[in-house]
Amino acid sequence: MTKPIAGFIGTGVMGKSMAGHLLKEGYTLYVYNRTKSKTDELVTQGAVWCDSPDEVARQSDIVFTIVGYPKDVEEMYFGEQGLIANSKPGTILVDMTTSSPVLAQQIGEKASEAGLEAVDAPVSGGDIGAKEAKLAIMCGGNRTAFEQVEPLFACMGKTIERLGPAGAGQHTKMANQIAIASTMLGVAESLAYAKQAGLSQEQVMSVIETGAAGSFSLSRLGRKMIEGDEAAGFYVKHFIKDMGIAIDSADQMGLELPGLKQAKQLYDQLQKEGAGELGTQAIYRLYQP
Amino acid sequence: MTKPIAGFIGTGVMGKSMAGHLLKEGYTLYVYNRTKSKTDELVTQGAVWCDSPDEVARQSDIVFTIVGYPKDVEEMYFGEQGLIANSKPGTILVDMTTSSPVLAQQIGEKASEAGLEAVDAPVSGGDIGAKEAKLAIMCGGNRTAFEQVEPLFACMGKTIERLGPAGAGQHTKMANQIAIASTMLGVAESLAYAKQAGLSQEQVMSVIETGAAGSFSLSRLGRKMIEGDEAAGFYVKHFIKDMGIAIDSADQMGLELPGLKQAKQLYDQLQKEGAGELGTQAIYRLYQP
């Protein structure tokens, strides 16, 4: 079986690593990024630069996108120079941006009308997961399309799961972010309380992290809170984007999520105070008396 | 070194297991409980029944208490027939109830004035942890007093840590409960979202629990939410008690904890709907559309 020709649009921190894995596995790769210099390393490794997204679309059997916000996704897919208007019939369009489930469903419909396939496939695992090809990839779309992309996903991630039709990947990512949102408040509030009570935060952490209060957020990001390390593994501004999408999506489904709204509100406040470029653990700032 | 004589007051689900471990390790044990029948099994195993708390106090070198609410603790320690008025000089009073840090500090002071020692030592790990002697025991009090009780704690628990002076154990337990409170909202909201989006909750769980959204609450209690199992490992009514203490304590320290307050509010609502005797995972009920 010959390997499908791949396109990759959006070679930021995440995308660059992910695209690099495809190259290493021998896939022919066409790349585009708004800032051209961010594709330089990939081109050195053998990727072919394209001057526009539609050129990537015309060259590829499978096109991956991982861009910023839902509005960027919309433009990339629905614009005149966009992917749906310019892909060959049968092309599979794979959006790995964390974006709106409803938009993913719309892409699915319009792709289908144009004789294309669409898979939504947001990831979790961050820059390290991308670099080490250990991402969790949460997919929605037709099963056959998913199965054609699966070998390529396998170059980028460890947990690869199709959870349903178009939109299901984004919905799953939202469920992931919703769980994290309130947990982050719990972690920050717990450690702020411990400090205010005059306890050693390290010691409290060591006692509580292995029990019922234990979480990835506590052990990884709580530790950064204690150390005063605010550098971004995952940006506050991106987390706010995700929570906004989740709230909209829940609203559309008639679901009230007070914990999520509370978390969003606090992160909004944090961003207003200039912390959008910090890591999500910077929420701890709000609890400094 | 001869073993100290132990007293145990409060032989409910937790206390009975904990006291039983002391008996098994050969400690002489005097017991009291408001409902006498709940000491029957311990008496069969060799414990000596006392008709009142003060009788336990007079017989013991170390008295453990694990009762219901801070007001019960107050009465037990400060009442006319209470422990401080009736213990021999040098007795160590160990309150293992999850109770107010300020009350623990007051007990520490009054005990000291009376020539006694006090250790606050709330636990986590629930009925199973108590039964299997795998509790985490979070202690506050003088180091020398703590060290004298340590061998007895070791019969009941796995993680035994002194975190500071009187009140530090209770403060640590509060930090633990604060982390859990918001996390529970995140878990319930995440799974409610997944269901509302038409996804398989089991599949979403399997994808997200090993990543950044992972927590003890998600894997253990989230699973119970999915299965519709509302039976109490930890009661809603007790969690509400703990959150109330934590909020009061944070208020006294001038610390604002909006996530915790939100969680308390939702659990209050849940209890109003008659769910006080269910397990904390019953919070998921509030998210049924």
Coordinates of C-alpha atoms in Angstrom, one line a residue:
Chain A
M1 CA 0.0 0.0 0.0
T2 CA 1.5 3.3 -0.9
K3 CA 1.6 5.9 1.8
P4 CA -0.9 8.8 1.4
I5 CA 0.6 12.2 0.8
A6 CA 0.2 14.4 3.8
G7 CA -0.3 18.1 4.2
F8 CA 0.3 20.0 7.4
I9 CA -1.0 23.5 8.2
G10 CA 0.0 25.2 11.4
T11 CA 3.5 24.5 12.5
G12 CA 3.6 26.2 15.9
V13 CA 5.1 24.5 18.9
M14 CA 2.7 21.6 18.7
G15 CA 2.3 21.3 14.9
K16 CA 6.1 21.4 14.3
S17 CA 6.7 18.3 16.4
M18 CA 3.7 16.5 15.0
A19 CA 4.6 17.2 11.4
G20 CA 8.2 16.2 12.1
H21 CA 7.1 12.7 13.2
L22 CA 5.3 12.2 9.9
L23 CA 8.4 13.1 8.0
K24 CA 10.5 10.8 10.1
E25 CA 8.1 7.9 9.3
G26 CA 8.7 8.6 5.6
Y27 CA 5.5 10.5 4.6
T28 CA 5.7 13.0 1.8
L29 CA 4.7 16.3 3.5
Y30 CA 3.5 19.6 2.2
V31 CA 3.5 22.4 4.7
Y32 CA 2.1 25.9 5.2
N33 CA 2.2 28.3 8.1
R34 CA 1.2 31.9 8.4
T35 CA 4.7 32.7 9.6
K36 CA 6.9 31.0 7.0
S37 CA 10.0 30.8 9.1
K38 CA 8.3 28.4 11.5
T39 CA 8.4 25.7 8.7
D40 CA 12.2 26.2 8.0
E41 CA 13.2 23.2 10.2
L42 CA 10.6 21.0 8.6
V43 CA 11.7 22.0 5.1
T44 CA 15.3 21.2 6.0
Q45 CA 14.0 17.7 7.1
G46 CA 12.4 17.3 3.7
A47 CA 9.0 18.9 3.8
V48 CA 7.8 20.9 0.8
W49 CA 6.8 24.5 1.4
C50 CA 3.5 25.7 -0.1
D51 CA 2.6 29.4 -0.5
S52 CA -1.0 29.0 0.6
P53 CA -3.3 26.6 2.3
D54 CA -5.1 25.8 -1.0
E55 CA -1.9 24.7 -2.5
V56 CA -1.4 22.2 0.4
A57 CA -5.0 21.0 -0.2
R58 CA -4.4 20.4 -3.9
Q59 CA -1.2 18.3 -3.2
S60 CA -2.4 16.1 -0.4
D61 CA -4.5 13.1 0.3
I62 CA -4.8 13.9 4.0
V63 CA -4.5 17.5 5.3
F64 CA -3.8 18.2 9.0
T65 CA -4.6 21.6 10.5
I66 CA -3.7 22.9 13.9
V67 CA -4.2 26.6 14.1
G68 CA -5.3 29.1 16.8
Y69 CA -8.9 29.8 17.3
P70 CA -12.2 28.6 15.9
K71 CA -12.4 31.7 13.7
D72 CA -9.0 30.6 12.2
V73 CA -10.4 27.2 11.6
E74 CA -13.5 28.6 10.0
E75 CA -11.4 30.7 7.6
M76 CA -9.1 27.8 6.8
Y77 CA -11.9 25.5 5.9
F78 CA -14.7 27.7 4.5
G79 CA -12.7 30.6 2.9
E80 CA -12.4 31.0 -0.9
Q81 CA -8.8 29.8 -0.6
G82 CA -9.8 27.3 2.0
L83 CA -9.5 23.6 2.2
I84 CA -13.1 22.6 1.3
A85 CA -13.1 24.6 -1.9
N86 CA -9.7 23.4 -3.0
S87 CA -9.2 19.8 -2.0
K88 CA -9.3 16.9 -4.5
P89 CA -12.3 14.6 -4.1
G90 CA -11.7 12.0 -1.4
T91 CA -9.2 14.1 0.5
I92 CA -9.5 13.7 4.3
L93 CA -9.3 17.0 6.3
V94 CA -8.2 16.5 9.8
D95 CA -8.5 19.5 12.2
M96 CA -6.4 19.0 15.3
T97 CA -7.0 22.5 16.7
T98 CA -9.0 22.5 19.9
S99 CA -12.1 24.1 18.5
S100 CA -15.9 24.2 18.6
P101 CA -17.8 20.9 18.4
V102 CA -20.5 22.6 16.4
L103 CA -17.9 24.0 13.9
A104 CA -16.5 20.5 13.6
Q105 CA -20.0 19.2 12.7
Q106 CA -20.4 21.9 10.1
I107 CA -17.0 21.1 8.6
G108 CA -18.1 17.5 8.5
E109 CA -21.3 18.4 6.6
K110 CA -19.7 20.7 4.2
A111 CA -16.8 18.3 3.5
S112 CA -19.3 15.6 2.8
E113 CA -21.3 17.8 0.4
A114 CA -18.0 18.5 -1.4
G115 CA -17.1 14.8 -1.7
L116 CA -14.4 15.1 1.1
E117 CA -14.0 13.5 4.5
A118 CA -13.5 15.4 7.8
V119 CA -12.1 14.2 11.1
D120 CA -11.9 16.4 14.1
A121 CA -8.9 15.3 16.3
P122 CA -7.9 17.7 19.1
V123 CA -5.1 16.5 21.3
S124 CA -4.0 16.6 24.9
G125 CA -0.5 16.2 26.2
G126 CA 1.0 19.6 25.4
D127 CA 4.3 20.4 23.8
I128 CA 6.1 17.6 25.6
G129 CA 3.5 15.0 24.5
A130 CA 3.8 16.4 20.9
K131 CA 7.6 16.2 21.0
E132 CA 7.7 12.6 22.4
A133 CA 4.8 11.4 20.2
K134 CA 2.7 10.6 23.3
L135 CA -0.3 12.7 22.6
A136 CA -3.8 11.6 23.3
I137 CA -5.8 12.2 20.1
M138 CA -9.6 12.4 20.5
C139 CA -11.3 11.8 17.2
G140 CA -14.7 12.3 15.6
G141 CA -15.8 11.6 12.1
N142 CA -16.7 8.6 9.8
R143 CA -15.0 5.4 10.9
T144 CA -13.5 4.7 7.5
A145 CA -11.9 8.1 7.2
F146 CA -10.6 7.8 10.8
E147 CA -9.1 4.4 10.0
Q148 CA -7.3 5.8 7.0
V149 CA -5.7 8.5 9.2
E150 CA -5.0 6.2 12.1
P151 CA -1.5 5.1 11.0
L152 CA -0.5 8.8 10.7
F153 CA -2.0 9.6 14.1
A154 CA 0.0 6.7 15.4
C155 CA 3.2 8.6 14.5
M156 CA 2.1 11.5 16.8
G157 CA 0.3 9.9 19.7
K158 CA -0.1 7.1 22.1
T159 CA -3.8 7.1 22.9
I160 CA -5.8 7.3 19.7
E161 CA -9.5 6.9 20.0
R162 CA -12.5 7.6 17.8
L163 CA -15.4 8.6 20.0
G164 CA -18.2 9.1 17.5
P165 CA -19.2 11.2 14.4
A166 CA -17.9 14.6 13.5
G167 CA -17.7 16.8 16.6
A168 CA -17.1 13.9 19.0
G169 CA -13.4 14.6 19.2
Q170 CA -14.0 18.2 20.1
H171 CA -16.7 17.2 22.6
T172 CA -14.3 14.8 24.3
K173 CA -11.6 17.5 24.5
M174 CA -14.2 19.7 26.1
A175 CA -15.0 17.1 28.7
N176 CA -11.3 16.9 29.4
Q177 CA -10.9 20.7 29.8
I178 CA -14.1 20.8 32.0
A179 CA -12.6 18.3 34.4
I180 CA -9.3 20.2 34.6
A181 CA -11.0 23.6 35.1
S182 CA -12.5 23.1 38.5
T183 CA -9.7 20.8 39.6
M184 CA -7.3 23.7 39.1
L185 CA -9.3 25.8 41.5
G186 CA -9.2 23.0 44.0
V187 CA -5.5 22.7 43.7
A188 CA -4.8 26.5 44.0
E189 CA -7.2 26.9 46.9
S190 CA -5.8 23.9 48.8
L191 CA -2.3 25.1 48.5
A192 CA -3.2 28.8 49.3
Y193 CA -5.0 27.5 52.4
A194 CA -2.1 25.4 53.5
K195 CA 0.3 28.4 53.2
Q196 CA -2.1 30.8 55.0
A197 CA -2.4 28.2 57.8
G198 CA 1.3 28.3 58.2
L199 CA 1.9 24.8 57.0
S200 CA 4.7 23.5 54.8
Q201 CA 3.1 23.3 51.4
E202 CA 5.6 20.6 50.3
Q203 CA 4.7 18.5 53.3
V204 CA 0.9 18.9 52.8
M205 CA 1.4 18.0 49.2
S206 CA 3.3 14.9 50.1
V207 CA 0.5 13.8 52.5
I208 CA -2.5 14.6 50.3
E209 CA -1.4 13.8 46.7
T210 CA -1.4 10.0 47.1
G211 CA -5.0 10.0 48.6
A212 CA -8.5 11.1 47.6
A213 CA -7.3 14.6 46.8
G214 CA -4.8 13.3 44.3
S215 CA -4.7 14.5 40.7
F216 CA -2.4 15.2 37.8
S217 CA -3.1 18.9 38.4
L218 CA -2.1 18.7 42.0
S219 CA 1.1 16.7 41.5
R220 CA 2.3 18.5 38.4
L221 CA 0.9 22.1 38.5
G222 CA 0.4 22.3 42.2
R223 CA 4.1 21.6 42.5
K224 CA 4.8 24.5 40.1
M225 CA 2.6 26.8 42.2
I226 CA 4.7 25.9 45.3
E227 CA 7.9 26.6 43.4
G228 CA 6.6 29.9 42.0
D229 CA 7.2 28.6 38.4
E230 CA 4.6 30.3 36.2
A231 CA 6.1 29.4 32.8
A232 CA 3.6 28.1 30.4
G233 CA 3.2 24.4 29.7
F234 CA -0.3 25.3 28.7
Y235 CA -1.2 29.0 28.3
V236 CA -3.8 30.8 30.4
K237 CA -5.1 32.4 27.2
H238 CA -5.6 29.1 25.5
F239 CA -7.3 27.6 28.5
I240 CA -9.7 30.5 28.5
K241 CA -10.4 29.9 24.8
D242 CA -11.2 26.3 25.5
M243 CA -13.4 27.0 28.5
G244 CA -15.3 29.6 26.4
I245 CA -16.0 27.0 23.8
A246 CA -17.1 24.5 26.4
I247 CA -19.4 26.9 28.0
D248 CA -21.0 27.8 24.7
S249 CA -21.3 24.2 23.8
A250 CA -22.9 23.3 27.1
D251 CA -25.3 26.2 26.8
Q252 CA -26.3 25.0 23.3
M253 CA -27.1 21.6 24.8
G254 CA -29.0 23.1 27.7
L255 CA -26.5 22.1 30.3
E256 CA -25.6 24.4 33.2
L257 CA -22.0 24.0 34.5
P258 CA -21.5 26.4 37.5
G259 CA -18.0 25.0 38.3
L260 CA -16.7 25.6 34.8
K261 CA -18.2 29.1 34.7
Q262 CA -16.6 30.0 38.0
A263 CA -13.2 28.8 36.8
K264 CA -13.6 30.7 33.5
Q265 CA -14.5 33.9 35.5
L266 CA -11.4 33.5 37.6
Y267 CA -9.1 32.9 34.6
D268 CA -10.6 35.9 32.9
Q269 CA -9.7 38.0 35.9
L270 CA -6.2 36.5 35.8
Q271 CA -5.8 37.4 32.2
K272 CA -7.1 40.9 32.8
E273 CA -4.2 41.2 35.3
G274 CA -1.8 40.5 32.4
A275 CA -1.2 36.8 32.9
G276 CA -2.5 35.4 29.6
E277 CA 1.0 34.3 28.5
L278 CA 1.7 32.4 31.7
G279 CA 0.9 28.8 32.4
T280 CA -2.5 27.8 33.9
Q281 CA -0.9 27.2 37.3
A282 CA -0.7 31.1 37.5
I283 CA -4.3 30.9 38.8
Y284 CA -2.5 30.6 42.2
R285 CA -1.8 34.3 42.0
L286 CA -5.4 35.1 42.7
Y287 CA -5.2 33.6 46.1
Q288 CA -2.3 35.7 47.4
P289 CA -3.8 37.6 50.3
Chain B
M1 CA 9.0 -0.3 77.6
T2 CA 5.5 -1.1 78.7
K3 CA 2.7 -0.2 76.4
P4 CA 0.6 2.8 77.3
I5 CA -3.0 2.1 78.2
A6 CA -5.3 3.3 75.5
G7 CA -8.8 4.7 75.6
F8 CA -11.1 5.0 72.6
I9 CA -14.2 7.1 72.4
G10 CA -16.4 6.9 69.3
T11 CA -16.7 3.5 67.8
G12 CA -18.6 4.1 64.7
V13 CA -17.6 2.6 61.3
M14 CA -14.2 4.2 61.4
G15 CA -13.5 4.1 65.1
K16 CA -14.4 0.5 65.5
S17 CA -11.8 -0.6 62.9
M18 CA -9.2 1.7 64.3
A19 CA -9.8 0.6 67.9
G20 CA -9.8 -3.0 66.8
H21 CA -6.2 -2.7 65.4
L22 CA -5.0 -1.4 68.8
L23 CA -6.5 -4.5 70.4
K24 CA -4.9 -6.8 67.9
E25 CA -1.5 -5.2 68.6
G26 CA -2.0 -6.0 72.3
Y27 CA -2.9 -2.7 73.7
T28 CA -5.2 -2.6 76.8
L29 CA -8.2 -0.7 75.6
Y30 CA -11.0 1.2 77.4
V31 CA -13.9 2.1 75.2
Y32 CA -17.0 4.3 75.3
N33 CA -19.6 5.1 72.7
R34 CA -22.9 6.9 72.9
T35 CA -24.7 3.9 71.5
K36 CA -23.3 1.1 73.7
S37 CA -24.1 -1.7 71.3
K38 CA -21.5 -0.4 68.9
T39 CA -18.7 -1.4 71.3
D40 CA -20.0 -5.0 71.6
E41 CA -17.6 -6.5 69.1
L42 CA -14.7 -4.7 70.6
V43 CA -15.6 -5.9 74.1
T44 CA -15.8 -9.4 72.8
Q45 CA -12.3 -8.9 71.4
G46 CA -11.1 -7.8 74.9
A47 CA -11.8 -4.1 75.2
V48 CA -13.2 -2.8 78.6
W49 CA -16.5 -0.9 78.5
C50 CA -16.7 2.3 80.4
D51 CA -20.0 4.0 81.3
S52 CA -18.8 7.5 80.5
P53 CA -16.0 9.4 78.8
D54 CA -14.5 10.6 82.0
E55 CA -14.1 7.0 83.1
V56 CA -12.1 6.3 80.0
A57 CA -10.1 9.4 80.7
R58 CA -9.3 8.2 84.2
Q59 CA -8.1 4.8 83.0
S60 CA -6.0 5.7 80.0
D61 CA -2.6 7.1 79.2
I62 CA -3.6 8.0 75.6
V63 CA -7.3 8.7 74.8
F64 CA -8.5 8.7 71.2
T65 CA -11.7 10.4 70.1
I66 CA -13.5 10.2 66.8
V67 CA -16.9 11.6 67.1
G68 CA -19.3 13.5 64.8
Y69 CA -19.2 17.3 64.7
P70 CA -17.1 20.0 66.3
K71 CA -19.8 20.6 68.9
D72 CA -19.5 16.9 69.9
V73 CA -15.7 17.4 70.2
E74 CA -16.2 20.5 72.3
E75 CA -18.5 18.8 74.7
M76 CA -16.3 15.8 74.9
Y77 CA -13.2 17.8 75.8
F78 CA -14.5 20.9 77.7
G79 CA -17.6 19.5 79.4
E80 CA -17.8 18.8 83.2
Q81 CA -17.6 15.1 82.5
G82 CA -15.2 15.8 79.7
L83 CA -11.6 14.7 79.0
I84 CA -9.7 17.7 80.1
A85 CA -11.4 17.9 83.5
N86 CA -11.0 14.2 84.2
S87 CA -7.7 13.0 82.7
K88 CA -4.6 12.1 84.8
P89 CA -1.7 14.5 84.4
G90 CA 0.4 13.7 81.4
T91 CA -2.4 12.0 79.5
I92 CA -2.3 12.5 75.8
L93 CA -5.7 13.4 74.2
V94 CA -5.9 12.6 70.5
D95 CA -8.8 13.9 68.5
M96 CA -9.2 12.1 65.2
T97 CA -12.5 13.7 64.3
T98 CA -12.4 16.0 61.3
S99 CA -13.0 19.2 63.2
S100 CA -12.2 22.8 63.4
P101 CA -8.5 23.9 63.5
V102 CA -9.3 26.7 65.9
L103 CA -11.0 24.2 68.2
A104 CA -8.0 22.0 68.0
Q105 CA -5.8 24.9 69.0
Q106 CA -8.1 25.7 72.0
I107 CA -8.0 22.0 73.1
G108 CA -4.2 22.3 72.8
E109 CA -4.1 25.3 75.1
K110 CA -6.6 24.0 77.7
A111 CA -4.9 20.6 77.7
S112 CA -1.6 22.3 78.4
E113 CA -3.0 24.4 81.2
A114 CA -4.3 21.2 82.8
G115 CA -1.0 19.4 82.5
L116 CA -2.1 17.3 79.6
E117 CA -1.0 16.9 76.0
A118 CA -3.2 17.2 72.9
V119 CA -2.8 15.9 69.4
D120 CA -5.2 16.6 66.6
A121 CA -5.1 13.7 64.1
P122 CA -7.9 13.6 61.5
V123 CA -7.6 10.9 58.9
S124 CA -8.3 10.2 55.3
G125 CA -8.9 6.9 53.6
G126 CA -12.5 6.2 54.6
D127 CA -14.0 3.0 56.0
I128 CA -11.8 0.8 53.8
G129 CA -8.6 2.6 54.9
A130 CA -9.7 2.2 58.5
K131 CA -10.4 -1.5 58.1
E132 CA -7.2 -2.2 56.2
A133 CA -5.1 0.1 58.5
K134 CA -4.1 2.2 55.6
L135 CA -5.3 5.6 56.7
A136 CA -3.4 8.8 56.2
I137 CA -3.2 10.4 59.6
M138 CA -2.5 14.2 59.6
C139 CA -1.2 15.4 63.0
G140 CA -0.8 18.6 64.9
G141 CA 0.6 19.0 68.4
N142 CA 3.8 18.9 70.4
R143 CA 6.4 16.7 68.8
T144 CA 7.1 14.7 71.9
A145 CA 3.4 13.9 72.4
F146 CA 3.1 13.0 68.8
E147 CA 6.1 10.6 69.0
Q148 CA 4.5 8.8 72.0
V149 CA 1.3 8.2 70.0
E150 CA 3.1 7.3 66.8
P151 CA 3.4 3.6 67.5
L152 CA -0.3 3.5 68.0
F153 CA -1.1 5.5 64.9
A154 CA 1.1 3.0 63.1
C155 CA -1.4 0.3 63.9
M156 CA -4.2 2.3 62.1
G157 CA -2.5 4.0 59.2
K158 CA 0.2 4.0 56.6
T159 CA 1.0 7.7 56.1
I160 CA 1.5 9.3 59.5
E161 CA 2.8 12.8 59.5
R162 CA 3.1 15.6 62.0
L163 CA 2.6 18.9 60.2
G164 CA 3.0 21.4 63.0
P165 CA 1.6 22.5 66.3
A166 CA -2.0 22.0 67.5
G167 CA -4.4 22.6 64.7
A168 CA -2.0 21.6 61.9
G169 CA -3.5 18.2 61.5
Q170 CA -7.0 19.8 61.0
H171 CA -5.6 22.4 58.7
T172 CA -4.0 19.7 56.5
K173 CA -7.3 17.8 56.4
M174 CA -9.0 21.0 55.3
A175 CA -6.4 21.5 52.5
N176 CA -7.3 17.9 51.5
Q177 CA -11.0 18.5 51.4
I178 CA -10.6 21.8 49.6
A179 CA -8.7 20.1 46.8
I180 CA -11.4 17.4 46.6
A181 CA -14.4 19.9 46.6
S182 CA -13.8 21.6 43.3
T183 CA -12.4 18.5 41.7
M184 CA -15.7 16.8 42.3
L185 CA -17.5 19.5 40.4
G186 CA -15.0 19.1 37.5
V187 CA -15.6 15.4 37.4
A188 CA -19.4 15.6 37.6
E189 CA -19.5 18.4 35.0
S190 CA -17.2 16.6 32.6
L191 CA -19.2 13.4 32.7
A192 CA -22.5 15.2 32.4
Y193 CA -21.2 17.1 29.4
A194 CA -19.9 13.9 27.8
K195 CA -23.4 12.3 28.2
Q196 CA -25.2 15.3 27.0
A197 CA -23.0 15.4 23.9
G198 CA -24.0 11.8 23.1
L199 CA -20.6 10.3 23.8
S200 CA -19.9 7.1 25.7
Q201 CA -18.9 8.2 29.2
E202 CA -16.9 5.0 29.6
Q203 CA -14.9 5.7 26.5
V204 CA -14.4 9.4 27.4
M205 CA -13.2 8.3 30.9
S206 CA -10.8 5.9 29.4
V207 CA -9.3 8.6 27.2
I208 CA -9.1 11.4 29.7
E209 CA -8.3 9.7 33.0
T210 CA -4.7 8.9 32.2
G211 CA -3.9 12.5 31.1
A212 CA -4.0 16.0 32.5
A213 CA -7.6 15.6 33.6
G214 CA -6.8 12.6 35.7
S215 CA -7.6 12.4 39.4
F216 CA -8.5 10.0 42.1
S217 CA -12.0 11.5 42.1
L218 CA -12.4 11.0 38.3
S219 CA -11.2 7.4 38.3
R220 CA -13.0 6.3 41.5
L221 CA -16.0 8.5 42.0
G222 CA -16.5 9.4 38.3
R223 CA -16.8 5.7 37.6
K224 CA -19.5 5.4 40.3
M225 CA -21.4 8.3 38.6
I226 CA -21.3 6.5 35.3
E227 CA -22.6 3.3 37.0
G228 CA -25.3 5.1 38.9
D229 CA -23.8 3.9 42.2
E230 CA -24.7 6.5 44.8
A231 CA -23.8 4.4 47.9
A232 CA -21.7 6.3 50.4
G233 CA -18.0 5.7 50.7
F234 CA -18.0 9.2 52.1
Y235 CA -21.3 10.8 53.0
V236 CA -22.6 14.1 51.5
K237 CA -23.6 15.3 54.9
H238 CA -20.0 14.8 56.3
F239 CA -18.5 16.5 53.3
I240 CA -20.7 19.4 53.9
K241 CA -19.6 19.6 57.5
D242 CA -16.0 19.6 56.4
M243 CA -16.5 22.2 53.7
G244 CA -18.3 24.4 56.3
I245 CA -15.3 24.1 58.7
A246 CA -12.9 24.9 55.8
I247 CA -14.8 28.0 54.8
D248 CA -15.0 29.3 58.3
S249 CA -11.4 28.6 58.8
A250 CA -10.4 30.3 55.6
D251 CA -12.6 33.3 56.4
Q252 CA -10.9 33.6 59.8
M253 CA -7.6 33.7 58.0
G254 CA -8.8 36.3 55.5
L255 CA -8.7 33.9 52.6
E256 CA -11.4 33.9 49.9
L257 CA -12.0 30.5 48.3
P258 CA -14.7 30.9 45.6
G259 CA -14.3 27.4 44.2
L260 CA -14.9 25.9 47.6
K261 CA -17.9 28.1 48.3
Q262 CA -19.4 27.1 45.0
A263 CA -18.9 23.5 45.8
K264 CA -20.4 23.9 49.3
Q265 CA -23.4 25.6 47.7
L266 CA -24.1 22.8 45.3
Y267 CA -23.7 20.1 48.0
D268 CA -26.1 22.1 50.2
Q269 CA -28.6 22.1 47.4
L270 CA -28.0 18.3 47.0
Q271 CA -28.6 17.7 50.7
K272 CA -31.8 19.8 50.6
E273 CA -33.0 17.4 47.9
G274 CA -32.6 14.6 50.4
A275 CA -29.2 13.2 49.4
G276 CA -27.3 13.8 52.7
E277 CA -27.0 10.0 53.3
L278 CA -25.6 9.3 49.8
G279 CA -22.0 9.3 48.7
T280 CA -20.3 12.5 47.5
Q281 CA -20.5 11.2 43.9
A282 CA -24.3 11.9 44.1
I283 CA -23.4 15.5 43.2
Y284 CA -23.8 14.2 39.6
R285 CA -27.5 14.3 40.2
L286 CA -27.5 18.1 40.0
Y287 CA -26.4 17.8 36.4
Q288 CA -29.2 15.7 35.1
P289 CA -31.0 18.0 32.6

